[in-house]
Coordinates of C-alpha atoms in Angstrom, one line a residue:
X1 CA 63.5 71.0 77.5
X2 CA 66.7 72.2 79.2
X3 CA 66.8 75.3 77.0
X4 CA 63.2 76.0 77.8
X5 CA 63.8 75.7 81.6
X6 CA 67.0 77.7 81.5
X7 CA 65.5 80.5 79.3
X8 CA 62.3 80.5 81.2
X9 CA 64.2 80.8 84.5
X10 CA 66.2 83.8 83.2
X11 CA 63.2 85.5 81.7
X12 CA 61.2 84.8 84.9
X13 CA 63.8 86.5 87.1
X14 CA 63.6 89.7 85.0
X15 CA 59.8 89.6 84.9
X16 CA 59.7 89.1 88.6
X17 CA 62.1 92.0 89.2
X18 CA 60.0 94.2 86.9
X19 CA 56.8 93.3 88.7
X20 CA 58.3 93.9 92.2
X21 CA 59.5 97.3 91.0
X22 CA 55.9 98.5 90.9
X23 CA 55.8 98.2 94.7
X24 CA 59.4 98.3 95.9
X25 CA 62.9 99.2 94.9
X26 CA 66.0 99.4 97.1
X27 CA 66.1 103.2 96.4
X28 CA 63.9 105.7 94.7
X29 CA 65.1 106.0 91.2
X30 CA 64.1 109.7 91.0
X31 CA 66.0 110.8 94.1
X32 CA 69.5 112.1 93.4
X33 CA 72.4 111.9 95.9
X34 CA 75.3 113.9 94.3
X35 CA 77.6 113.2 97.3
X36 CA 77.4 109.5 96.5
X37 CA 77.7 109.7 92.7
X38 CA 79.7 107.2 90.6
X39 CA 80.2 104.9 93.6
X40 CA 81.2 101.4 92.7
X41 CA 79.4 98.2 93.7
X42 CA 79.1 97.8 97.4
X43 CA 76.8 96.2 100.0
X44 CA 74.8 99.5 100.1
X45 CA 74.5 99.7 96.3
X46 CA 74.9 96.3 94.7
X47 CA 75.5 97.7 91.2
X48 CA 76.9 101.1 92.3
X49 CA 75.5 104.5 91.5
X50 CA 75.3 106.7 88.4
X51 CA 76.5 110.2 87.8
X52 CA 73.5 111.6 89.8
X53 CA 74.0 109.2 92.7
X54 CA 71.0 107.1 91.8
X55 CA 71.1 103.4 92.6
X56 CA 71.8 101.4 89.4
X57 CA 70.2 98.2 90.6
X58 CA 66.9 100.0 91.3
X59 CA 67.1 101.7 87.9
X60 CA 67.6 98.3 86.2
X61 CA 64.6 96.9 87.9
X62 CA 62.4 99.8 86.7
X63 CA 64.1 99.9 83.3
X64 CA 63.1 96.2 82.9
X65 CA 59.5 97.2 83.5
X66 CA 59.7 99.6 80.6
X67 CA 61.4 97.2 78.2
X68 CA 59.0 94.4 79.0
X69 CA 55.9 96.6 78.6
X70 CA 57.1 98.0 75.3
X71 CA 58.0 94.5 74.0
X72 CA 54.6 93.0 75.1
X73 CA 52.5 95.7 73.6
X74 CA 54.6 95.8 70.4
X75 CA 54.3 92.0 69.9
X76 CA 50.6 92.3 70.7
X77 CA 50.2 94.9 67.9
X78 CA 52.1 92.6 65.5
X79 CA 50.0 89.6 66.3
X80 CA 46.7 91.5 66.4
X81 CA 47.2 93.0 63.0
X82 CA 49.6 90.6 61.3
X83 CA 47.7 87.4 62.0
X84 CA 44.4 88.5 60.4
X85 CA 46.2 89.9 57.4
X86 CA 48.1 86.6 57.0
X87 CA 45.0 84.5 57.3
X88 CA 43.2 86.7 54.8
X89 CA 46.0 86.7 52.3
X90 CA 46.2 82.8 52.5
X91 CA 42.5 82.4 52.1
X92 CA 42.5 84.8 49.1
X93 CA 45.6 83.3 47.5
X94 CA 46.3 84.8 44.0
X95 CA 43.7 87.5 44.3
X96 CA 44.2 91.2 44.2
X97 CA 43.7 91.4 47.9
X98 CA 46.4 88.9 48.6
X99 CA 48.8 90.9 46.3
X100 CA 47.9 94.1 48.0
X101 CA 48.5 92.7 51.5
X102 CA 51.9 91.2 50.6
X103 CA 53.1 94.3 48.8
X104 CA 52.1 96.4 51.8
X105 CA 54.2 94.1 54.0
X106 CA 57.1 94.5 51.6
X107 CA 56.7 98.3 52.0
X108 CA 56.8 98.1 55.8
X109 CA 59.8 95.8 55.7
X110 CA 61.7 98.5 53.7
X111 CA 61.6 100.7 56.8
X112 CA 63.4 99.4 59.9
X113 CA 61.9 100.1 63.3
X114 CA 64.5 102.8 64.0
X115 CA 63.5 104.7 60.8
X116 CA 59.8 104.3 61.6
X117 CA 60.5 105.6 65.1
X118 CA 62.4 108.6 63.7
X119 CA 59.4 109.5 61.4
X120 CA 56.9 109.1 64.2
X121 CA 59.1 111.1 66.6
X122 CA 59.4 113.9 64.1
X123 CA 55.6 114.3 64.2
X124 CA 54.7 113.4 67.8
X125 CA 58.0 113.7 69.8
X126 CA 60.0 111.0 71.5
X127 CA 58.3 108.7 74.0
X128 CA 57.8 105.1 75.0
X129 CA 54.4 105.1 73.3
X130 CA 55.9 106.1 70.0
X131 CA 58.6 103.4 70.4
X132 CA 55.8 100.8 71.0
X133 CA 54.1 102.0 67.8
X134 CA 57.3 101.9 65.7
X135 CA 58.2 98.4 66.9
X136 CA 54.6 97.1 66.6
X137 CA 54.4 98.4 63.0
X138 CA 57.6 96.5 62.2
X139 CA 56.2 93.3 63.7
X140 CA 53.1 93.3 61.6
X141 CA 54.7 91.9 58.4
X142 CA 56.7 89.4 60.4
X143 CA 53.6 87.7 61.6
X144 CA 51.6 88.2 58.4
X145 CA 54.3 86.5 56.3
X146 CA 54.6 83.7 58.9
X147 CA 50.9 83.0 59.1
X148 CA 50.4 83.2 55.3
X149 CA 53.2 80.8 54.6
X150 CA 52.0 78.2 57.1
X151 CA 48.3 78.7 56.1
X152 CA 49.0 78.1 52.4
X153 CA 50.2 74.6 53.0
X154 CA 47.2 73.9 55.3
X155 CA 44.7 75.0 52.7
X156 CA 45.7 72.0 50.5
X157 CA 45.1 69.4 53.3
X158 CA 42.3 66.9 53.3
X159 CA 40.7 68.2 56.5
X160 CA 40.4 71.6 55.0
X161 CA 38.8 70.2 51.9
X162 CA 36.3 68.3 54.1
X163 CA 35.5 71.5 55.9
X164 CA 34.8 73.3 52.6
X165 CA 32.6 70.4 51.4
X166 CA 30.6 70.6 54.6
X167 CA 29.7 74.2 53.7
X168 CA 32.1 76.2 55.8
X169 CA 33.2 79.6 54.4
X170 CA 36.8 80.8 54.2
X171 CA 36.5 83.0 57.3
X172 CA 35.2 80.2 59.4
X173 CA 37.8 77.7 58.2
X174 CA 40.5 80.2 58.9
X175 CA 39.4 80.8 62.5
X176 CA 38.4 77.2 63.4
X177 CA 40.9 75.1 61.5
X178 CA 43.9 77.2 60.2
X179 CA 44.5 79.4 63.2
X180 CA 44.8 76.5 65.8
X181 CA 47.2 74.7 63.5
X182 CA 49.6 77.7 63.3
X183 CA 49.3 78.6 67.0
X184 CA 52.5 76.8 67.9
X185 CA 54.4 78.8 65.2
X186 CA 52.9 82.0 66.6
X187 CA 54.0 81.2 70.2
X188 CA 57.6 80.5 69.1
X189 CA 57.8 83.6 66.8
X190 CA 56.2 85.7 69.5
X191 CA 58.9 84.8 71.9
X192 CA 61.6 85.7 69.4
X193 CA 60.0 89.0 68.5
X194 CA 59.7 89.7 72.3
X195 CA 63.4 89.5 72.6
X196 CA 63.9 91.6 69.5
X197 CA 61.5 94.1 71.0
X198 CA 63.6 94.5 74.1
X199 CA 66.7 95.0 71.8
X200 CA 64.8 97.5 69.7
X201 CA 63.5 99.5 72.7
X202 CA 67.1 99.6 74.1
X203 CA 68.3 100.8 70.7
X204 CA 65.6 103.5 70.4
X205 CA 66.3 104.7 74.0
X206 CA 70.0 104.8 73.3
X207 CA 69.4 107.4 70.6
X208 CA 66.9 109.3 72.6
X209 CA 63.7 108.0 70.9
X210 CA 62.4 105.7 73.7
X211 CA 61.3 106.3 77.2
X212 CA 62.2 109.8 78.4
X213 CA 63.7 111.0 81.7
X214 CA 63.1 110.6 84.6
X215 CA 61.9 107.1 83.6
X216 CA 64.9 104.7 83.6
X217 CA 65.7 102.8 80.5
X218 CA 68.4 100.3 79.8
X219 CA 69.3 101.8 76.5
X220 CA 69.5 105.3 77.8
X221 CA 71.6 104.1 80.8
X222 CA 74.1 102.8 78.2
X223 CA 74.1 106.1 76.3
X224 CA 74.7 108.1 79.4
X225 CA 77.6 105.9 80.5
X226 CA 79.6 106.0 77.3
X227 CA 81.5 109.2 78.3
X228 CA 82.4 107.8 81.7
X229 CA 83.1 104.2 80.9
X230 CA 86.9 104.7 81.4
X231 CA 86.7 105.5 85.1
X232 CA 83.2 104.1 86.0
X233 CA 82.7 100.9 83.9
X234 CA 79.9 99.7 86.1
X235 CA 77.6 102.3 84.5
X236 CA 77.7 100.4 81.2
X237 CA 78.4 96.9 82.5
X238 CA 75.2 96.2 84.4
X239 CA 72.7 97.6 82.0
X240 CA 74.5 95.8 79.2
X241 CA 74.4 92.6 81.1
X242 CA 70.7 93.1 81.7
X243 CA 70.0 93.4 78.0
X244 CA 72.2 90.5 77.1
X245 CA 70.7 88.1 79.7
X246 CA 67.1 89.1 79.0
X247 CA 67.5 88.5 75.3
X248 CA 69.5 85.3 75.9
X249 CA 66.8 84.0 78.2
X250 CA 64.0 84.7 75.7
X251 CA 65.9 83.2 72.8
X252 CA 66.6 80.0 74.8
X253 CA 62.9 79.9 75.8
X254 CA 61.9 80.3 72.1
X255 CA 64.2 77.4 71.1
X256 CA 62.8 75.3 73.9
X257 CA 59.3 76.0 72.8
X258 CA 60.1 75.2 69.2
X259 CA 61.5 71.8 70.2
X260 CA 58.5 71.2 72.5
X261 CA 55.8 72.2 70.0
X262 CA 57.3 70.9 66.8
X263 CA 56.0 67.3 66.3
X264 CA 58.7 66.5 63.8
X265 CA 61.4 67.2 66.4
X266 CA 59.6 65.3 69.1
X267 CA 59.3 62.3 66.6
X268 CA 63.0 62.3 66.0
X269 CA 63.9 62.4 69.7
X270 CA 61.5 59.6 70.5

């Protein structure tokens, strides 16, 4: 429970900052002030300014909005496509359809999100939308494998046999009985993939395949700071800390949710 509260608190701070950035930031992130460039942290600029004189604290707030949006939609794509595929593969275990779904998942796993993003970018150009598509495609086999593995063990349980005897079809059983019993696994895995989505978005932005200027991005802020880190370390310090803390908070929250939702762990602790 402590991990859940700590992780939820950290993640909540970033979510709140991202939400507030829609309405207010200390400074306009698109306004440059060359006379105040590369200023260190001060009461006027808590995290200092970048090489264009933009306020880093404001940019981190807006950059969090981009990272969270990309991660949420990418996880949504993974769940929306991967869960039905996993349920279908488990219901058709041993069939040609099951084999086709799983080999397709293996094929997608052979291409990491960065490589998928490069291929998409080569056709459509770099953007946050293409980053979402790349990360979402990579998430599909993660959820499909998870759901299939959990569902296969459930299909042998007595309550599923009773449902089949009562005349329910495989689709109805999957929706009414299998899906609710794997929901706790999906919540935990979704939290983990959310944190990985933030990392992936930062990585894609770092190499120029994510959100494009003038929209701030934590990964691009790191990329732009690498040539000036020797005399302006705050340019890399604060975006890096934002990524680390956001991922740490989500991972702690995922661990806490696992402990809370897993009946075996609850049984041991009681």
